[in-house]
Tab-separated table of C-alpha atoms and ligand atoms in Angstrom:
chain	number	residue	atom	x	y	z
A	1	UNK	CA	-28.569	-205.131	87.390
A	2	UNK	CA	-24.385	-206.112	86.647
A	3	UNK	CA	-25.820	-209.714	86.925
A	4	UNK	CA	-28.055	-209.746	84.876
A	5	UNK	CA	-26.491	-207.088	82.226
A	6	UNK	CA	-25.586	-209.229	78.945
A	7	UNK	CA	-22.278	-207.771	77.753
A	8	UNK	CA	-21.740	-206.716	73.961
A	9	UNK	CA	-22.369	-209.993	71.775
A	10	UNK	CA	-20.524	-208.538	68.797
A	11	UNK	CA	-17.431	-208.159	71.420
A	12	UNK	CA	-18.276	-211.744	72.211
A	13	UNK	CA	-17.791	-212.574	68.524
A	14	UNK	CA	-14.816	-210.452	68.336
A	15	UNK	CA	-12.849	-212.368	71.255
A	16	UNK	CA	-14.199	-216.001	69.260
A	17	UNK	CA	-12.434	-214.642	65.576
A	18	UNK	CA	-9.588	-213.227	67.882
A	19	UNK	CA	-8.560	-216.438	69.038
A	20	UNK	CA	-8.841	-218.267	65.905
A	21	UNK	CA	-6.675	-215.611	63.938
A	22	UNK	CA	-3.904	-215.930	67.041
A	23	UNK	CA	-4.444	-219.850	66.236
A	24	UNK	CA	-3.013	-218.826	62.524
A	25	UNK	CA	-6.523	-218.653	60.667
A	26	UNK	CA	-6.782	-216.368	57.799
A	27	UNK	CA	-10.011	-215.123	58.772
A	28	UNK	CA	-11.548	-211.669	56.882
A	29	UNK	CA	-13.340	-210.377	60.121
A	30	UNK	CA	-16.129	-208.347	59.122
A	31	UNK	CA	-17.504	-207.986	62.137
A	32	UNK	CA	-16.583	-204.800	63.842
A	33	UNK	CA	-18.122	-201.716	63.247
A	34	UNK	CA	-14.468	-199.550	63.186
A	35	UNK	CA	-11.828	-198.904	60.707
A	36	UNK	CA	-8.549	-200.723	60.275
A	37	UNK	CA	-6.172	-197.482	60.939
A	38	UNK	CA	-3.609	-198.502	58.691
A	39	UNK	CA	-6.370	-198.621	55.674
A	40	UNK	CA	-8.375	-195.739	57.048
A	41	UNK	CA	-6.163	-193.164	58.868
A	42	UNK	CA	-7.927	-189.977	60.562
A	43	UNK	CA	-6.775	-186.847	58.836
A	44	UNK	CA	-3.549	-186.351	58.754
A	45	UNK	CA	-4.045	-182.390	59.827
A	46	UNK	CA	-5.985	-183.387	62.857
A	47	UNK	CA	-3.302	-186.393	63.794
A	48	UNK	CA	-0.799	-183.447	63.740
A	49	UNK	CA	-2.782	-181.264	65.472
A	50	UNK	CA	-3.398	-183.829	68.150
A	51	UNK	CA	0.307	-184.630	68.153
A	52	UNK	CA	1.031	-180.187	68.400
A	53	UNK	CA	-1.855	-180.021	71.472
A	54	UNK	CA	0.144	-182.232	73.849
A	55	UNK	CA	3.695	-180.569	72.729
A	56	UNK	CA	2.151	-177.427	73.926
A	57	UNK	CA	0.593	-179.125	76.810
A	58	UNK	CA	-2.683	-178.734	76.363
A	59	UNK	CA	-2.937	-181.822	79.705
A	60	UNK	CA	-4.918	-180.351	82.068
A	61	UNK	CA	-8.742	-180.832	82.479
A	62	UNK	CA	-11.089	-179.230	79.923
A	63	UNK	CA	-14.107	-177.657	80.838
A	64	UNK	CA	-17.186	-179.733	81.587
A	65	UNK	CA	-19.011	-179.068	78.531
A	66	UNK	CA	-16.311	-179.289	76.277
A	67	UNK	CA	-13.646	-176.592	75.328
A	68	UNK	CA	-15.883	-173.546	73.858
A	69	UNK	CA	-13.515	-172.881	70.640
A	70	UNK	CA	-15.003	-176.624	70.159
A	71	UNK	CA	-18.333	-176.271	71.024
A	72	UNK	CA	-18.059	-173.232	68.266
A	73	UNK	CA	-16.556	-175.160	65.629
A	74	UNK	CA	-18.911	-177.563	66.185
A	75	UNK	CA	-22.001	-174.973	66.482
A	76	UNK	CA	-20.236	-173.398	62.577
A	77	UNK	CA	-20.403	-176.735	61.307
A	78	UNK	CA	-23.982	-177.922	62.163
A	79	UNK	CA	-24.997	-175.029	60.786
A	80	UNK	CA	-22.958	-175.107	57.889
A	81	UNK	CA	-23.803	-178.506	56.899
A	82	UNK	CA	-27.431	-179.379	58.654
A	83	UNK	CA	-28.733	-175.882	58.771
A	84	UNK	CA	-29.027	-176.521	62.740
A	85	UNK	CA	-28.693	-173.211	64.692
A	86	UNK	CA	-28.103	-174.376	68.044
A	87	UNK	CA	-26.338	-172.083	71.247
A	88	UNK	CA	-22.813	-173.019	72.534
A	89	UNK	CA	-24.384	-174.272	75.961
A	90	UNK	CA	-27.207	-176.232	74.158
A	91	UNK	CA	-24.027	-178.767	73.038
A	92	UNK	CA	-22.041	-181.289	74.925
A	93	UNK	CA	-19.006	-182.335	74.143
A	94	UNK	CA	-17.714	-185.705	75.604
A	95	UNK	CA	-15.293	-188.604	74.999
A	96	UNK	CA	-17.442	-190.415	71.710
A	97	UNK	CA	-20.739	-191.145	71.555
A	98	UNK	CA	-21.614	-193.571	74.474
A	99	UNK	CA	-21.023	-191.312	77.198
A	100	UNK	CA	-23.405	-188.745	75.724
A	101	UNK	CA	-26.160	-191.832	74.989
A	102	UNK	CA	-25.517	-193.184	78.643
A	103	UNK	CA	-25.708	-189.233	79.833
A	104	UNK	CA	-28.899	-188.975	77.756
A	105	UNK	CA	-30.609	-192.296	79.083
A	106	UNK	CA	-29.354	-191.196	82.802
A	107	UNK	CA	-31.269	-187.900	82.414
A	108	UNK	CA	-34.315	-188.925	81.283
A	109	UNK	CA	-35.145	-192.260	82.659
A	110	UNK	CA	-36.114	-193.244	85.746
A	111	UNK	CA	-36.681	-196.981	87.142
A	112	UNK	CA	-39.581	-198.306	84.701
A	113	UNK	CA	-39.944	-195.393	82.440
A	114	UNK	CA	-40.702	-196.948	78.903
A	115	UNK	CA	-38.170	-196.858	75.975
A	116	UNK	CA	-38.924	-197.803	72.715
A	117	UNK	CA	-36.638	-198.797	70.157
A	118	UNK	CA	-36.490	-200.350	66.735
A	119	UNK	CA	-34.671	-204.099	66.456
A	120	UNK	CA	-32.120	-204.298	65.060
A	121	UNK	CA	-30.396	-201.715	66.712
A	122	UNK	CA	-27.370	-200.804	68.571
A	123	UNK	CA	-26.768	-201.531	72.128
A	124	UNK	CA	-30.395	-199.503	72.945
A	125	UNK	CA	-31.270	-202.951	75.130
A	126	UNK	CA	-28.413	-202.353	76.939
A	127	UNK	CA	-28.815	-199.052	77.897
A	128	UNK	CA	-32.054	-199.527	78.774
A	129	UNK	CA	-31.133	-202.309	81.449
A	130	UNK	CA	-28.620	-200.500	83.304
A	131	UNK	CA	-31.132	-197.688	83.416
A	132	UNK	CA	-33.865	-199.973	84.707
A	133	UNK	CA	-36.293	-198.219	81.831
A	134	UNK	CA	-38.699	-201.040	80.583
A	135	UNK	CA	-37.745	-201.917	77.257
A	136	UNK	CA	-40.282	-201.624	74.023
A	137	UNK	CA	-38.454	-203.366	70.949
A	138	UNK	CA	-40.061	-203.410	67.914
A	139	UNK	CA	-39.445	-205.087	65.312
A	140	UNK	CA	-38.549	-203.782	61.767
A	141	UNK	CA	-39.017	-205.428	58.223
A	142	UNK	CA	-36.535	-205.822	55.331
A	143	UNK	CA	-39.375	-204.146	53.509
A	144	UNK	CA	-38.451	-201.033	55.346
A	145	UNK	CA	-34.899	-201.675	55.259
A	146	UNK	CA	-35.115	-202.131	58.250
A	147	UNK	CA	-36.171	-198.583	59.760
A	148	UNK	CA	-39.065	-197.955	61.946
A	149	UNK	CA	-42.623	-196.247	60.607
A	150	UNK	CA	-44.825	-194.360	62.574
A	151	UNK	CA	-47.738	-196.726	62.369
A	152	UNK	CA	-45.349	-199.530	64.105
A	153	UNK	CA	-44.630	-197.025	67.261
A	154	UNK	CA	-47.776	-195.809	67.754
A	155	UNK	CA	-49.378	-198.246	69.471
A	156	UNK	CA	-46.647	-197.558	72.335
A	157	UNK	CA	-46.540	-193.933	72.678
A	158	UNK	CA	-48.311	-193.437	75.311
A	159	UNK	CA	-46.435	-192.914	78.406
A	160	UNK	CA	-43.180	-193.429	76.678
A	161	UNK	CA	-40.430	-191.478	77.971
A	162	UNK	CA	-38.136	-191.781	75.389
A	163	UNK	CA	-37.863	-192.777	71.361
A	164	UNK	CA	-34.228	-194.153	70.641
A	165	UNK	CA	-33.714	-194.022	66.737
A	166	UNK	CA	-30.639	-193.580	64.761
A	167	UNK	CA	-30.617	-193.238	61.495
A	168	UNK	CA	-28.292	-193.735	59.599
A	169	UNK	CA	-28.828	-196.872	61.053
A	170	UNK	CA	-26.378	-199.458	62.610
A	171	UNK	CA	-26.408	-202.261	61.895
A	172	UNK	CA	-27.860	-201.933	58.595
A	173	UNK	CA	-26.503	-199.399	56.785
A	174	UNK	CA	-30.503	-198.288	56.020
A	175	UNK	CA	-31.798	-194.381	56.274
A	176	UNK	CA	-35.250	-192.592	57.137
A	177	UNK	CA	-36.884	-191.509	54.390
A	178	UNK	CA	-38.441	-187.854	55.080
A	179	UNK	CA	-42.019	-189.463	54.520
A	180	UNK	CA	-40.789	-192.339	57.610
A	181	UNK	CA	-39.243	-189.610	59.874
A	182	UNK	CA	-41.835	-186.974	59.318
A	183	UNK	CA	-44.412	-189.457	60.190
A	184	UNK	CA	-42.700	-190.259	63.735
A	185	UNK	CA	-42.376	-186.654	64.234
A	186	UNK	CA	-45.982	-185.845	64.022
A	187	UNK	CA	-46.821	-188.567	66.434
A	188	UNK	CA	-44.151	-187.343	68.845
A	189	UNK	CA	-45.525	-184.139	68.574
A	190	UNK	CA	-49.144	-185.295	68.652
A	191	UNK	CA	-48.318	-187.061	71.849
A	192	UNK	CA	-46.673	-184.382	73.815
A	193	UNK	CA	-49.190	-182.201	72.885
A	194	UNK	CA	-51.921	-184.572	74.804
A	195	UNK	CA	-49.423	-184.341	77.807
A	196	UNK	CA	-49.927	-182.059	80.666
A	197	UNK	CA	-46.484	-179.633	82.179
A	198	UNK	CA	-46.492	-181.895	84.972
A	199	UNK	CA	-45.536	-184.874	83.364
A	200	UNK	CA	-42.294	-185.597	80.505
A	201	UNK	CA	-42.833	-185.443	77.426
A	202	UNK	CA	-42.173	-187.887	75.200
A	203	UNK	CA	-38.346	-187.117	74.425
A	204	UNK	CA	-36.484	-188.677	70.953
A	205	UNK	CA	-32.282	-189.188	70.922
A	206	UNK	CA	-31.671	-189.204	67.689
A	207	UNK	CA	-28.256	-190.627	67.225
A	208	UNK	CA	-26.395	-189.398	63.439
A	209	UNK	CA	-23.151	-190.664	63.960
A	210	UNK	CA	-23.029	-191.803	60.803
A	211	UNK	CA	-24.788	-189.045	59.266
A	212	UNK	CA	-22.173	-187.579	57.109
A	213	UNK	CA	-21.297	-191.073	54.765
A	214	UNK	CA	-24.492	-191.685	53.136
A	215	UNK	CA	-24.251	-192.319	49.633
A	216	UNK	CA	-25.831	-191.791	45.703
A	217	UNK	CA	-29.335	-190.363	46.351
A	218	UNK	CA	-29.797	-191.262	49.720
A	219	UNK	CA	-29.781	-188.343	52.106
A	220	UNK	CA	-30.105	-187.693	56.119
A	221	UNK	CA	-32.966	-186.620	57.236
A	222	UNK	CA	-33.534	-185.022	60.841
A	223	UNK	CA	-35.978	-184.415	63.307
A	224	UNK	CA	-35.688	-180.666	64.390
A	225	UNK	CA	-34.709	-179.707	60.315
A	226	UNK	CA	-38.035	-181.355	59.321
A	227	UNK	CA	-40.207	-179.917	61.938
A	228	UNK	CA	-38.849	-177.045	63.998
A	229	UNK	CA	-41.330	-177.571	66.864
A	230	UNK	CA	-39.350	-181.301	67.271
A	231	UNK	CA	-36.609	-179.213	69.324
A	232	UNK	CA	-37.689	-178.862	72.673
A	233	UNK	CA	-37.959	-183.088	72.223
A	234	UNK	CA	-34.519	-183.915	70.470
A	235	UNK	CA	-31.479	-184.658	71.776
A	236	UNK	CA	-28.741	-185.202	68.923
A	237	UNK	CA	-25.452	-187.701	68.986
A	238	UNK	CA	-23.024	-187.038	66.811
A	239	UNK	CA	-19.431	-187.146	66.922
A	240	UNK	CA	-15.836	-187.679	64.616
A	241	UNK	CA	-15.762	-191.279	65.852
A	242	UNK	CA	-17.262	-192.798	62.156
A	243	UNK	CA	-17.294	-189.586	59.864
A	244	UNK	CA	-12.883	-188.547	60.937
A	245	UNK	CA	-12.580	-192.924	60.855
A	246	UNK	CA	-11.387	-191.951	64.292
A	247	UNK	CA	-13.143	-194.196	66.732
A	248	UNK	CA	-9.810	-194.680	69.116
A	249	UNK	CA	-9.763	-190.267	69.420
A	250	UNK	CA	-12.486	-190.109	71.548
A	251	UNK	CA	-14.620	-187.197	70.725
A	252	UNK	CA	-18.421	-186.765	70.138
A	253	UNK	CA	-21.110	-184.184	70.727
A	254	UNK	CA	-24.338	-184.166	71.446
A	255	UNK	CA	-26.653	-180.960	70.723
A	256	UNK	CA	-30.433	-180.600	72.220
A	257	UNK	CA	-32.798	-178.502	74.686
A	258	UNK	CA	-30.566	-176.773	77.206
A	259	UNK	CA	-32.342	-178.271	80.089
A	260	UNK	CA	-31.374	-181.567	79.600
A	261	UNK	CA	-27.824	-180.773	78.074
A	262	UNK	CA	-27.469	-179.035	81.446
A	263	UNK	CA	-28.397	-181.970	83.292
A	264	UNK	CA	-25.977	-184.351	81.249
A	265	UNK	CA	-23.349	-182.325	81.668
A	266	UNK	CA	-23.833	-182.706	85.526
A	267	UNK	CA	-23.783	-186.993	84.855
A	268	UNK	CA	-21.068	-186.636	82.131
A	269	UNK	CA	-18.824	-184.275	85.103
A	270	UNK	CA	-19.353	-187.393	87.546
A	271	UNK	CA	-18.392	-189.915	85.401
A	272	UNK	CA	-15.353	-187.533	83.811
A	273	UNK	CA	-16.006	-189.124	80.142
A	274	UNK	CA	-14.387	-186.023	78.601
A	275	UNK	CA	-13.039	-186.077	75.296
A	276	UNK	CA	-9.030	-185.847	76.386
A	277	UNK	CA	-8.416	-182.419	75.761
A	278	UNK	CA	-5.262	-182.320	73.293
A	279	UNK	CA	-7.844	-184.198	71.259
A	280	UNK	CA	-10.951	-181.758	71.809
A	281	UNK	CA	-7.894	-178.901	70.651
A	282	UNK	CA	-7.133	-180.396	67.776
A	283	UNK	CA	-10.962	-181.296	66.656
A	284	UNK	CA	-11.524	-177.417	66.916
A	285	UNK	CA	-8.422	-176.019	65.046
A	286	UNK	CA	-9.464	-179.219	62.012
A	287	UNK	CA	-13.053	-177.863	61.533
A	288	UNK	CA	-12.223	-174.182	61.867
A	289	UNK	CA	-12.549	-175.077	58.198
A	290	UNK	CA	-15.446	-176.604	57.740
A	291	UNK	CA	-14.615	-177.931	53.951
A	292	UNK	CA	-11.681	-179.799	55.732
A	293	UNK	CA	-13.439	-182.455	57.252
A	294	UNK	CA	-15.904	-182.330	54.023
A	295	UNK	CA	-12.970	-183.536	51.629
A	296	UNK	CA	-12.049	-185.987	54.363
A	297	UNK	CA	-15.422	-187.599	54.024
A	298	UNK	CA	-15.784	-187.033	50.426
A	299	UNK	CA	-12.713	-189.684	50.010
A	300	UNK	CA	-13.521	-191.836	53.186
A	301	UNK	CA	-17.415	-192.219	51.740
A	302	UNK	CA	-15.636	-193.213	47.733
A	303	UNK	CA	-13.166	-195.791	49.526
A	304	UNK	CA	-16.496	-197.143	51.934
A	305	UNK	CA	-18.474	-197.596	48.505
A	306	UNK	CA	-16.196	-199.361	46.968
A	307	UNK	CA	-16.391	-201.999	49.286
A	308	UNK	CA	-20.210	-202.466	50.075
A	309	UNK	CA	-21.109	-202.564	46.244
A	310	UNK	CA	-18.528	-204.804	45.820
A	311	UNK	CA	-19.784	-207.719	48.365
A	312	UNK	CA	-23.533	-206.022	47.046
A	313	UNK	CA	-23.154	-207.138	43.869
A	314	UNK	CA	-21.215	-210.278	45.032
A	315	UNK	CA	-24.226	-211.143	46.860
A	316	UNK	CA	-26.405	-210.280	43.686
A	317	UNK	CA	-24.605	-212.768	41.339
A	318	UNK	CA	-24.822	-215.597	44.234
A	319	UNK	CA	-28.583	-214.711	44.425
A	320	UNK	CA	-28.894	-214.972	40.401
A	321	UNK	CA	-27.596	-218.566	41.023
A	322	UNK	CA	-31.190	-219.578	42.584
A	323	UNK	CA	-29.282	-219.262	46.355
A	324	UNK	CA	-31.518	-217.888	49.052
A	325	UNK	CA	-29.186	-214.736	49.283
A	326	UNK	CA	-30.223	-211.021	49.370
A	327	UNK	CA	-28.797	-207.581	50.501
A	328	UNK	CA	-29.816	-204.775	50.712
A	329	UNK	CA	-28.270	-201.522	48.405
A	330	UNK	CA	-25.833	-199.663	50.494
A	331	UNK	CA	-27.188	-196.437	51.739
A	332	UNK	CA	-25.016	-195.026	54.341
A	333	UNK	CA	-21.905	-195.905	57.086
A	334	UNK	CA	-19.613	-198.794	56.844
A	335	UNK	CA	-22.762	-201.796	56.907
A	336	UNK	CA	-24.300	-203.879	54.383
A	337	UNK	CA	-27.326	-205.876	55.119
A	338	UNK	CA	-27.391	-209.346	53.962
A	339	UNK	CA	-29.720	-212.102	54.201
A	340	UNK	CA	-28.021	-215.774	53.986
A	341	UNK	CA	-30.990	-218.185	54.099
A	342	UNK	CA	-28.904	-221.096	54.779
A	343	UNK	CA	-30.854	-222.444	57.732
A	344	UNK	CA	-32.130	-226.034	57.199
A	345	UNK	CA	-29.594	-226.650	54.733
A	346	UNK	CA	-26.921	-229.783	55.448
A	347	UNK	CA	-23.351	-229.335	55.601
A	348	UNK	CA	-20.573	-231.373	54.044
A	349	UNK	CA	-20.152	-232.761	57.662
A	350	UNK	CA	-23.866	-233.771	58.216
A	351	UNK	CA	-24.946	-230.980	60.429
A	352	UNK	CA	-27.897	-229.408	60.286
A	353	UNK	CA	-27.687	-225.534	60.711
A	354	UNK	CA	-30.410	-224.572	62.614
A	355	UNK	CA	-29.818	-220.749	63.505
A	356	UNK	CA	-28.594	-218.267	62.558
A	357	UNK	CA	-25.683	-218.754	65.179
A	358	UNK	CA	-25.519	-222.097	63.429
A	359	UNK	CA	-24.862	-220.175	60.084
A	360	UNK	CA	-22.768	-217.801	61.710
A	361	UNK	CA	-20.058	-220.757	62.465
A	362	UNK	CA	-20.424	-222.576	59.338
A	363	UNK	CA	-19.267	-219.249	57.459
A	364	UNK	CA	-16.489	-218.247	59.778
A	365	UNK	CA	-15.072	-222.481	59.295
A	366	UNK	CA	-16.121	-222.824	55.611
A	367	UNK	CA	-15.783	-218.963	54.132
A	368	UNK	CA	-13.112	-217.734	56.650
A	369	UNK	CA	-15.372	-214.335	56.982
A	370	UNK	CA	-16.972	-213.317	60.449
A	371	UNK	CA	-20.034	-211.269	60.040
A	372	UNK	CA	-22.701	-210.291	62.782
A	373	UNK	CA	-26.128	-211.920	62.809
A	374	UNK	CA	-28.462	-209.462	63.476
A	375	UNK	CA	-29.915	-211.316	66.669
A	376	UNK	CA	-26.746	-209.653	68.226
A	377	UNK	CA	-28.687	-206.292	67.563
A	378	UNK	CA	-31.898	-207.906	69.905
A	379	UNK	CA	-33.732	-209.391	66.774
A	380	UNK	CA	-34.574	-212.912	66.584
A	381	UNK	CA	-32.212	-215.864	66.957
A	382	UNK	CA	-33.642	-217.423	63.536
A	383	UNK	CA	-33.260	-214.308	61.726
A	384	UNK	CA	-31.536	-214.671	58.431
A	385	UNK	CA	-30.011	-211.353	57.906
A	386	UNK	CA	-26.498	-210.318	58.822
A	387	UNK	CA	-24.578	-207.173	58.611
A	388	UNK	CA	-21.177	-206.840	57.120
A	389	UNK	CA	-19.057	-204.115	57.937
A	390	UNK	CA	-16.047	-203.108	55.419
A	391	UNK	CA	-14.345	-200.653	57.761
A	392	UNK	CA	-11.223	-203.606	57.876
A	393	UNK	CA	-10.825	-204.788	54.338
A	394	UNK	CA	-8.696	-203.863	51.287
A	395	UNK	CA	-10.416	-202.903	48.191
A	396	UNK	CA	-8.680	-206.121	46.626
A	397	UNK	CA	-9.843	-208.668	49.129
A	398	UNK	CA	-13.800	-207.762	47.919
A	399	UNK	CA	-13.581	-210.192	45.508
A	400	UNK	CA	-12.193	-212.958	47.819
A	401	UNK	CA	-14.721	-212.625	50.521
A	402	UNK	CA	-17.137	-213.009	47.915
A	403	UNK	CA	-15.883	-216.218	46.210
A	404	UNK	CA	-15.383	-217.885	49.500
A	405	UNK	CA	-18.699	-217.078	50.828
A	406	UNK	CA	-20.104	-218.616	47.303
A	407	UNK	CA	-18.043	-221.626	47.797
A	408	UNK	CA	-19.209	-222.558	51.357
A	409	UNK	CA	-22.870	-221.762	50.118
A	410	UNK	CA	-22.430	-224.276	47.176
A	411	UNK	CA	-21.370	-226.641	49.447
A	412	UNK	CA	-24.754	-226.857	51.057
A	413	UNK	CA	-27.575	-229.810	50.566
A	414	UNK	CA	-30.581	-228.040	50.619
B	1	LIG	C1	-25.133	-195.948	66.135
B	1	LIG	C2	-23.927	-195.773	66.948
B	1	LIG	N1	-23.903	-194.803	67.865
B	1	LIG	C3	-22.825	-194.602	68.627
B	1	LIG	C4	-21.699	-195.396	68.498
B	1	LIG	C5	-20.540	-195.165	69.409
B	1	LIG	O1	-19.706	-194.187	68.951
B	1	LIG	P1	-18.410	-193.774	69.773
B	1	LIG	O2	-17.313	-194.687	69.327
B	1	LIG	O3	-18.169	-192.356	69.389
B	1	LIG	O4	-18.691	-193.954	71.217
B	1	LIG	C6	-21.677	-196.415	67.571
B	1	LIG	C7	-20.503	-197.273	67.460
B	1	LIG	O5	-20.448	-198.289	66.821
B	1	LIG	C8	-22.822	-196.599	66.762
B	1	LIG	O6	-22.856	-197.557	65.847
């Protein structure tokens, strides 16, 4: 399995730009889907907080599931914000996200048990492999911004064990609409209902990390909110890693059927991916109030907006210029999706640029901006789209990235 396990290709990318910016490159790396800290601090309250937790030694272990004045914050916000009503041990508290997706995939999938996932998406391959599941990627259209319907899964239902989606989605910054998601919940529904007590049911993680910065009209939608009978099926991820800009704290949550929380709990207490608990202390005391970590996002979602319209209409006024450019309006998170159709064209040099790894490198050399082809996110090496995070750039250097994208583009024979 470690043989054959492809590590992260956007990390891959990372060490690439890395090297060339220690080389004394002015590169704007786009590429990461995380926060510079000095742009983006967390909170300042919960960096205190943190900083008061360890003065008052707060060191030892926390309990498995997460400290319970957390698990009850967390509990009063879900249900302050999402309407959610879940129990203190129906939650799991552990160090971000990806211990609570590994803990989830652990639980439920044994050697050859079907996943299905939507391409692009996040690291669900991956998973998948070190699980042994047998992967079913489908793949998504622009035309849905990217998101999966229920008419592309269903062929695949049966004898899935397990429906990875995330909405908001990375990488593209896209949403369900209610119609999309309550169309996937009627056919997970429809399917476990065929299924017999002996056998799993057809179980969906819905990861929301990035529920909380979606923007204009765009809202997030959820299973279990939409249909109430979804619950003994979902299993939630969530966390402060993307809403807090607070990757490098280490906390996230996940909230489902009590059955299988139990059970990752038991993985989570092997591997001991806690959240440290100083930090688990002071995520409790910050969203004791739950309009805190509202206004937090309220500014962190205007200073993200900024940003992504500015490259989206960037991209717009390149299009306008007859260039085979598109993107897609920002919805949610730190991503835009764009489309450079650049393959074919001839550089200055001569070269051809034949994929979209070709297009990748002329970018990064001509432009000086790293973005993340979205074959990195399992979708096809010749696909033209992209995604361009804004988590690491100042308002003022919008402009920049756009003019030096339009230059290299110019410089194109098509
Ligand atoms: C969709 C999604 N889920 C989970 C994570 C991981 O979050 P964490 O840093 O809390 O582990 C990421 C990180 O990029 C993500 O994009």
């Amino acid at each position: 399995m470690a043989e054959t396990l492809i590590g992260s290709e956007i990390i891959k990318l990372a060490g690439i730009i890395k090297e060339k910016i220690r080389q004394g490159e002015k590169i704007h790396n786009l590429t990461i889907g995380d926060f510079d800290s000095n742009l983006f601090p967390i909170p300042s309250e919960l960096e205190n907080a943190i900083i008061q937790a360890y003065q008052a030694h707060e060191t030892n272990y926390p309990e498995a599931d997460g400290l319970l004045i957390l698990r009850e914050a967390i509990q009063k916000f879900l249900k302050g914000t999402l309407g959610l009503e879940y129990e203190v041990d129906e939650i799991l508290v552990a160090g971000g996200a990806r211990p609570l997706i590994f803990t989830i995939f652990m639980a439920l999938i044994d050697e050859g048990d079907k996943v299905i996932f939507p391409v692009p998406s996040w690291n669900n391959n991956h998973y998948t492999h070190i699980l042994r599941g047998k992967p079913v990627m489908l793949r998504t259209m622009a035309e849905d911004y990217f998101m999966p319907n229920a008419s592309l899964i269903a062929p695949y239902v049966q004898e899935a064990t397990l429906l990875a989606l995330c909405s908001p989605l990375n990488p593209t910054g896209t949403v369900f609409s209610e119609k999309q998601l309550k169309g996937i919940c009627e056919l997970v529904l429809e399917e476990n209902s065929k299924r017999s007590s002996e056998q799993k049911p057809l179980y969906v993680m819905y990861d929301q990390i990035y529920w909380t910065l979606t923007y204009g009209n765009y809202r997030h939608f959820d299973p279990v909110t939409l249909y109430p009978e979804m619950r003994p099926y979902t299993i939630y991820v969530d966390g402060i890693s993307k809403s807090l800009a607070a990757t490098g704290v280490r906390v996230g949550w996940s909230i489902g059927p009590r059955k299988v929380i139990q059970k990752m709990k038991s993985l989570l207490s092997h591997i001991g991916a806690w959240a440290p608990k100083p930090e688990q202390f002071a995520t409790a005391q910050y969203f004791q109030d739950i309009q805190r970590p509202l206004n937090f996002i309220s500014n962190l979602k205007k200073e993200l907006l900024i940003r992504l319209e500015g490259i989206y209409q960037g991209i717009q006024s390149i299009k306008a210029k007859g260039y085979d450019v598109e993107a897609i309006e920002p919805q949610a998170g730190l991503y835009l999706t764009v489309k450079f159709g650049l393959q074919g064209a001839k550089t200055p040099d001569g070269k051809i640029l034949r994929a979209a790894a070709d297009v990748h490198d002329y970018l990064l050399q001509e432009a000086k901006v790293a973005i993340v082809p979205f074959y990195a996110f399992g979708d096809d090496p010749q696909s033209d789209w992209y995604r361009i995070s804004v988590g690491t750039i100042e308002r003022n250097t919008v402009q920049v990235i756009v003019e030096q994208l339009e230059k290299a583009i110019m410089q194109l024979q098509f």
